[in-house]
Coordinates of C-alpha atoms and ligand atoms in Angstrom, one line a residue:
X18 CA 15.0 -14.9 -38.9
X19 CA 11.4 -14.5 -39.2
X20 CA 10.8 -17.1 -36.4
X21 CA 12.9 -15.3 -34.3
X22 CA 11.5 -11.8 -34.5
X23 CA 8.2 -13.3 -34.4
X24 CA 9.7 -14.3 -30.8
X25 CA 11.1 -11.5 -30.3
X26 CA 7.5 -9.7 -31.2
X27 CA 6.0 -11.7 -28.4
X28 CA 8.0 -11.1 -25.9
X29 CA 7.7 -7.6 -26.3
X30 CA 4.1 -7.7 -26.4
X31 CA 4.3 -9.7 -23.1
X32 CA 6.5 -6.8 -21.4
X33 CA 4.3 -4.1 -22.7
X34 CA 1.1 -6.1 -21.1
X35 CA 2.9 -6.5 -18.0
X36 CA 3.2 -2.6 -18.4
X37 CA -0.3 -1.8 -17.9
X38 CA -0.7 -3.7 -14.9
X39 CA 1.2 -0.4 -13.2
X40 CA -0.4 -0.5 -10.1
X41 CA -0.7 -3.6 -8.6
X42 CA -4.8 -3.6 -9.7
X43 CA -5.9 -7.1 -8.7
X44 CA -2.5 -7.7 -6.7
X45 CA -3.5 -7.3 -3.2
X46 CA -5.0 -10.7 -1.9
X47 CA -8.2 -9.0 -0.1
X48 CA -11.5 -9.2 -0.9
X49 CA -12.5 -5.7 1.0
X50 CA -12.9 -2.7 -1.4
X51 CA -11.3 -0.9 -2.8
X52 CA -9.2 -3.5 -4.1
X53 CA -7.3 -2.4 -6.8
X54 CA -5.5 1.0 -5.9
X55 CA -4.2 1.8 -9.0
X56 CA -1.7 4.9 -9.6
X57 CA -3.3 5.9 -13.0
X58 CA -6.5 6.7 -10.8
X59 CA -5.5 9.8 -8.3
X60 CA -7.5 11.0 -6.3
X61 CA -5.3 14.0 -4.6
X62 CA -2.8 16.6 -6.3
X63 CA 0.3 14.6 -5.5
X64 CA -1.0 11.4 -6.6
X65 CA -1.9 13.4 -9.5
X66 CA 1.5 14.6 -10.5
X67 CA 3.1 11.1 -10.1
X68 CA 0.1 9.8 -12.6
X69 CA 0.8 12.5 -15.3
X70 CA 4.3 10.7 -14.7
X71 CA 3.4 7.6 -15.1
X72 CA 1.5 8.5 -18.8
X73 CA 4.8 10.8 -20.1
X74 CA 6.9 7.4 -19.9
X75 CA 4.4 4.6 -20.5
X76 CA 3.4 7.2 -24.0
X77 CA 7.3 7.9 -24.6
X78 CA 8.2 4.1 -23.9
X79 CA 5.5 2.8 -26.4
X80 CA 6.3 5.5 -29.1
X81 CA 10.3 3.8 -28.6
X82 CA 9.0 0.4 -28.4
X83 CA 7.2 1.0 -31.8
X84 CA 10.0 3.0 -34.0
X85 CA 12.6 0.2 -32.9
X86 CA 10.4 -2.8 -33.7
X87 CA 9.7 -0.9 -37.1
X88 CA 13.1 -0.5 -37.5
X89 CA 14.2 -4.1 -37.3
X90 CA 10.6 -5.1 -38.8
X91 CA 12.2 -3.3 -42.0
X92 CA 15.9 -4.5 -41.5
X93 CA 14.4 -7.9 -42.3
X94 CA 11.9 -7.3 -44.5
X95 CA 14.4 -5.8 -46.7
X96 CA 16.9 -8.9 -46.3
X97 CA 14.4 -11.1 -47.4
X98 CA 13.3 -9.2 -50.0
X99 CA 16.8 -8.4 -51.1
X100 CA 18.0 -9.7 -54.7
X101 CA 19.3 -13.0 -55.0
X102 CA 23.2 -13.0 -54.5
X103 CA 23.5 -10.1 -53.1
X104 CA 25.9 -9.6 -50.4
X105 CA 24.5 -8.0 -47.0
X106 CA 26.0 -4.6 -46.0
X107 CA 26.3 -4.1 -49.6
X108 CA 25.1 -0.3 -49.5
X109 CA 27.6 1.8 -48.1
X110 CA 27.9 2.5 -44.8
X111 CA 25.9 5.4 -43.0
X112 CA 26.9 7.3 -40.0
X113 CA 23.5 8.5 -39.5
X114 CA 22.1 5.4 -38.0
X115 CA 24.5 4.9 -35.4
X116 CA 24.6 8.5 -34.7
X117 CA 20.8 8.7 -34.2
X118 CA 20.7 5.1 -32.4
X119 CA 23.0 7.1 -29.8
X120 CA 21.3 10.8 -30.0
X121 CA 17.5 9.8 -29.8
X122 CA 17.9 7.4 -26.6
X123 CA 20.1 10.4 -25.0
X124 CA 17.3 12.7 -26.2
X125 CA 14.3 10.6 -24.5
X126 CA 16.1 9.4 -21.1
X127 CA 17.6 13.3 -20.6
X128 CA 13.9 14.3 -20.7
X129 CA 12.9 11.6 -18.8
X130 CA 14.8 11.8 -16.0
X131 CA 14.4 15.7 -16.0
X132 CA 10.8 15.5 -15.7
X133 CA 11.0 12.7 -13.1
X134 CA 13.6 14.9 -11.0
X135 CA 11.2 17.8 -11.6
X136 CA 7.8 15.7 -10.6
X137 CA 9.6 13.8 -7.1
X138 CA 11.3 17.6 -5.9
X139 CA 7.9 19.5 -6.6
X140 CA 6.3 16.6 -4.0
X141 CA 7.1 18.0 -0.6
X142 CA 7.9 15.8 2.4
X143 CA 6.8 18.7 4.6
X144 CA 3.9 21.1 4.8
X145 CA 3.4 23.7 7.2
X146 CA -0.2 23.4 8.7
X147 CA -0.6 19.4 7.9
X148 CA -1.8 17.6 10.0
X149 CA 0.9 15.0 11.3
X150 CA 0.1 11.2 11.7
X151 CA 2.9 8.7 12.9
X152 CA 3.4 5.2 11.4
X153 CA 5.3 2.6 12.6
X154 CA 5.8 -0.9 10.2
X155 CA 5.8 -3.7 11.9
X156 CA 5.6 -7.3 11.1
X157 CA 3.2 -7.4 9.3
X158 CA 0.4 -4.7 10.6
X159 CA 0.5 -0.8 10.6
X160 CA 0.9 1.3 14.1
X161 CA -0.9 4.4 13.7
X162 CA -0.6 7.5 16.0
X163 CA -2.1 11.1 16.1
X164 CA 0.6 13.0 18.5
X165 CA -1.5 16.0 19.2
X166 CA -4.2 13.9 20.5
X167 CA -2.3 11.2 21.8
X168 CA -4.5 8.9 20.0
X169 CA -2.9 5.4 19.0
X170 CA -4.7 3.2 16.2
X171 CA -4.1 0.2 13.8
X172 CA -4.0 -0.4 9.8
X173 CA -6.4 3.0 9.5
X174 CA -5.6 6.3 9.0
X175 CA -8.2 8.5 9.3
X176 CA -7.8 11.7 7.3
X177 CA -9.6 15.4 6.6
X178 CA -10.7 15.7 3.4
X179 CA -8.4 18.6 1.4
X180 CA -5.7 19.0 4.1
X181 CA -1.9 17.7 3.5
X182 CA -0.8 15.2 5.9
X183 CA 2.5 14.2 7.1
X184 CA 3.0 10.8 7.6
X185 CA 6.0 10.4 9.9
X186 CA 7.7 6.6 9.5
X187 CA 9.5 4.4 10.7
X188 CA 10.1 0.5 11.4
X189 CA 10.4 -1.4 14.4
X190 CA 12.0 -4.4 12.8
X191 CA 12.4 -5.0 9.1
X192 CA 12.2 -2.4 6.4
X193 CA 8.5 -1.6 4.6
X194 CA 7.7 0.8 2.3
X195 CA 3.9 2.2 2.8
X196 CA 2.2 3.0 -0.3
X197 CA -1.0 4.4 -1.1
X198 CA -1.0 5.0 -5.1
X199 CA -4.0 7.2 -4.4
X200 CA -3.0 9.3 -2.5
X201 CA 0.8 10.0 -2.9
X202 CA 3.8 8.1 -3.3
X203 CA 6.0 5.2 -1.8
X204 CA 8.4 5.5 1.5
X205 CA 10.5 3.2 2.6
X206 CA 10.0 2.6 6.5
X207 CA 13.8 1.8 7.8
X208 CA 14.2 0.9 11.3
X209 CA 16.2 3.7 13.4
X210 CA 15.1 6.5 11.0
X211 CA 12.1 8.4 10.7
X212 CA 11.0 9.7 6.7
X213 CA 8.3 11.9 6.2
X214 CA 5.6 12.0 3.6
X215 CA 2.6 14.1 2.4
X216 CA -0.4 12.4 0.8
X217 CA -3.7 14.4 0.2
X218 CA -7.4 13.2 -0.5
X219 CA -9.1 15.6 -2.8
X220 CA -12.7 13.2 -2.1
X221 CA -14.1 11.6 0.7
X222 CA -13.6 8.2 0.2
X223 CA -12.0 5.0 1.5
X224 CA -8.6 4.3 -0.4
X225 CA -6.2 1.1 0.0
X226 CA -2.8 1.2 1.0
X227 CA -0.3 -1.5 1.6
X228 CA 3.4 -2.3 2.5
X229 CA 5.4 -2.4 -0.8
X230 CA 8.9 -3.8 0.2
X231 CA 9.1 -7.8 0.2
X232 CA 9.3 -7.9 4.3
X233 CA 9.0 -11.4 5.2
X234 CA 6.2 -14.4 4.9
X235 CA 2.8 -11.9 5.1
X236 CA 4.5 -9.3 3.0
X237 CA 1.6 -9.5 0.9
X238 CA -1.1 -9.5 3.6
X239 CA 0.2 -5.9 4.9
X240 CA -2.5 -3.7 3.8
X241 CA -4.2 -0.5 5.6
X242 CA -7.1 1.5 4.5
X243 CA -7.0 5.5 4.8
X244 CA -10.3 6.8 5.3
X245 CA -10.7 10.3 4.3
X246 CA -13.8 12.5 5.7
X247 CA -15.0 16.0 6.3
X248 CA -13.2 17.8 8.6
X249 CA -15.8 18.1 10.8
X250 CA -16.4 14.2 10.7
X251 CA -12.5 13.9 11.7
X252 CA -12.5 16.0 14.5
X253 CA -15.4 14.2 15.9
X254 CA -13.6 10.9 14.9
X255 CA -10.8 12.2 16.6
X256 CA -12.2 12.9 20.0
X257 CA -14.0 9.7 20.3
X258 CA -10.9 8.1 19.6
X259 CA -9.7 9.7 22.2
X260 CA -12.5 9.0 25.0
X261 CA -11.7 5.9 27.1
X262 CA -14.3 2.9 26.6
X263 CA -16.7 3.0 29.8
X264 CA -16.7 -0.1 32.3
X265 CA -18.3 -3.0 31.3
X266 CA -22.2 -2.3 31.2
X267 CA -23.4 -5.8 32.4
X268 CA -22.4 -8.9 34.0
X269 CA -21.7 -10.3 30.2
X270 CA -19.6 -7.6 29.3
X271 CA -17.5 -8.3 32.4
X272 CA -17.1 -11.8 31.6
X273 CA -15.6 -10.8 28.4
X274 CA -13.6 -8.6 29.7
X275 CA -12.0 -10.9 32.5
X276 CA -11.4 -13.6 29.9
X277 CA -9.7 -10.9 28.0
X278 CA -7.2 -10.0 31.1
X279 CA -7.0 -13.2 32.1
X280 CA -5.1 -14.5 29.3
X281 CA -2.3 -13.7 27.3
X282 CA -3.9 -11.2 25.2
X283 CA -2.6 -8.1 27.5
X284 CA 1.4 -9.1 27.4
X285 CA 0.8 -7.7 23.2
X286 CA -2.2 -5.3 23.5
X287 CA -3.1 -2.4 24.8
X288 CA -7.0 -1.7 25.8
X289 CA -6.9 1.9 27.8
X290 CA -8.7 2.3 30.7
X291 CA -7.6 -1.5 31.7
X292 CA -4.0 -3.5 33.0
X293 CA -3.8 -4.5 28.9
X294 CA -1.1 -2.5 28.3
X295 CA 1.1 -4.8 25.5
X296 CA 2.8 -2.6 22.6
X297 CA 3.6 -5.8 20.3
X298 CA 0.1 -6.2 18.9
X299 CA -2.4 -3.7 17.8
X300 CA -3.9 -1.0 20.3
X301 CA -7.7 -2.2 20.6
X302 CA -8.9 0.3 22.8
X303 CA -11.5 1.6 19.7
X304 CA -10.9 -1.7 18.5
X305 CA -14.9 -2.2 17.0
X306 CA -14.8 1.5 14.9
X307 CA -12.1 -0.2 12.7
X308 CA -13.6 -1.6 9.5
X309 CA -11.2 -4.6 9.4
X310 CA -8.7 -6.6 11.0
X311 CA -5.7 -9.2 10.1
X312 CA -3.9 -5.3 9.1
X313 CA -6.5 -4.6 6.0
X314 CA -7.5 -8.1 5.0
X315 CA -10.5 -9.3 6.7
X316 CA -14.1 -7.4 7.5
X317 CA -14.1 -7.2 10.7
X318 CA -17.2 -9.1 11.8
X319 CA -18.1 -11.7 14.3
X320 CA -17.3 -14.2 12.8
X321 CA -13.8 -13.0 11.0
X322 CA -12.6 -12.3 14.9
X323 CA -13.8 -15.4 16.6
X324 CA -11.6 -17.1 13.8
X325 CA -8.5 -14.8 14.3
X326 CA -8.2 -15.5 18.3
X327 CA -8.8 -19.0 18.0
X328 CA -6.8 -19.8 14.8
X329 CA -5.0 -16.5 13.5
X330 CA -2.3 -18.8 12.3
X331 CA -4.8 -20.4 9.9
X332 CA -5.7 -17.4 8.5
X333 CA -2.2 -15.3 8.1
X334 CA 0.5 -18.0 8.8
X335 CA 3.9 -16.5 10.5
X336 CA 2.1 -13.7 12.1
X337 CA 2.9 -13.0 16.0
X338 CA -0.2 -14.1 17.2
X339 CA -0.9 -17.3 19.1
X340 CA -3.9 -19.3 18.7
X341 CA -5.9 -18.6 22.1
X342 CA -7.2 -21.4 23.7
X343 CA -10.8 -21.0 25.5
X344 CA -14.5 -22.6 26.0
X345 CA -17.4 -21.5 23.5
X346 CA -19.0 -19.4 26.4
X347 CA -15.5 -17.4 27.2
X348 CA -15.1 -16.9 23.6
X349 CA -18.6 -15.3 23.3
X350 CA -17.8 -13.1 25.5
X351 CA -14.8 -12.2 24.9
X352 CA -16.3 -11.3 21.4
X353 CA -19.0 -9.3 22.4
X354 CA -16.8 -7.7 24.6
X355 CA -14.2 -6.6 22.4
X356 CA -17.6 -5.6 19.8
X357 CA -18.7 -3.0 22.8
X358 CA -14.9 -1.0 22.1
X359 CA -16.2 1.5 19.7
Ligands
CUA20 CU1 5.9 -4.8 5.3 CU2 6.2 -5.8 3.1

């Protein structure tokens, strides 16, 4: 018996540790900050609410996980203890354990789930006045769209600092769920329907979202980052975003350019102001403001890039890009051109 609770004791140790990774800290695979979006650190009045949340059952679910183990800590002390000979079950029966073992449970999950109910129905799926940002999921990088501007984007959303925003979703193939634990809560992304969900930044400050329904091979590499500034510094982000990149400045540039439309590239991307017009891959028209590529897992540097066209498939097996095949020089200049989209 004692071997067994001492078994039993672990295990329960083990479930409590897994406990307080709520989270996902250390989960996501990139090496970008921030890396570990955790829900027990909010950082905007809904995320907040679902935090408070998240302490009311971890406190209520230890304070249960400690009466019961004491409970059965005591049952067997007292066996062991008991006097030689006796019989088990000797005392007489009480009603008041069974009758509590049912009441208390009834008690805690009743409260539970009315707090729960109380904390999801008092997080809106609607504001009026919030700005409204579109996402679509697809495998396995994030499609991001301002309406109002007619501004398209990838695995960033740029926020105002302080404002609701309505994140209207949807899926073009499989179902994802975007979460980011900072900033408000999870929504499934279903193809053929669109949800809608409010997250709000109460700092500046870059926070890490990421896709949090198993949706095939690079489930796990499905990350985003939500960048949230001033409003001034978003309506200026805003309107660049919606400029279109200039021609080419010199003969470099062009060569870039050209190697660009010349190859596959344009049947998946879309670079406006040019015949790239593809809707499979990311939009690059601002494609060098964006901090990172590979949908939130790489920096997006020189070198990260040269190693995505030539080998993506090295990098994020599965993904729907083909390994482009060119000389050093095109490749150069393909790079600096695709550096001049700011
Ligand atoms: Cu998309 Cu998991």
């Amino acid at each position: 018996m004692h071997i067994r609770l001492n078994a039993f004791l672990n295990v329960m140790a083990a479930l409590v540790g897994s406990l307080l990774l709520t989270g996902c800290a250390g989960a996501s695979l990139t090496t970008i900050p921030p890396t570990t979006p955790s829900t027990l650190d909010p950082q905007g009045p809904y995320a907040k609410s679902i935090a408070s949340l998240a302490w009311f059952i971890f406190v209520v679910g230890g304070l249960v996980f400690v009466a019961y183990t004491g409970v059965i800590w005591i049952a067997s002390w007292r066996r062991r203890n008991a006097r030689p000979g006796s019989a088990p079950g000797a005392e007489a029966p009480s009603l008041l354990i069974p009758i509590a073992g049912i009441a208390i449970p009834a008690i805690l999950l009743i409260g539970a789930y009315a707090y729960t109910s109380s904390t999801a129905a008092a997080i809106p799926n609607t504001v009026p006045g919030a700005l409204v940002v579109e996402v679509v999921a697809h495998q396995w990088w994030w499609q991001v769209q301002y309406p109002e501007a007619q501004v398209t984007t990838a695995n960033e959303i740029y926020i105002p600092v302080g404002r609701p925003v309505e994140i209207h979703e949807t899926s073009s193939d499989v179902v994802h769920s975007l979460w980011i634990p900072q900033l408000g809560g999870k929504m499934d992304l279903i193809p053929g329907r669109t949800a809608s969900m409010v997250i709000q930044a109460a700092q500046p400050g870059t926070y890490r979202g990421e896709c949090a329904e198993f949706c095939g091979v690079q489930h796990a590499r499905m990350d985003l980052i939500v960048v949230a500034v001033p409003a001034a510094q978003f309506a200026q982000w805003l309107s660049e975003q919606k400029t279109v990149p200039p021609a080419p400045a010199n003969a470099h540039l062009q060569a870039g350019q050209q190697a660009f439309l010349g190859s596959a590239c344009v049947y998946c991307h879309t670079i406006r102001g040019t015949n790239a017009s593809g809707t499979l891959g990311p939009d690059l028209t601002h494609f060098a403001s964006r901090e990172t590529i590979g949908a939130g897992i790489l920096p997006n540097t020189r070198g990260n890039l040269a190693g995505w066209i030539v080998d993506s498939q090295g990098i994020k097996p599965g993904n729907r890009m083909p390994p482009m095949q060119m000389n050093g020089d095109q490749l150069q200049a393909m790079l600096d051109y695709l550096e001049s989209l700011k």
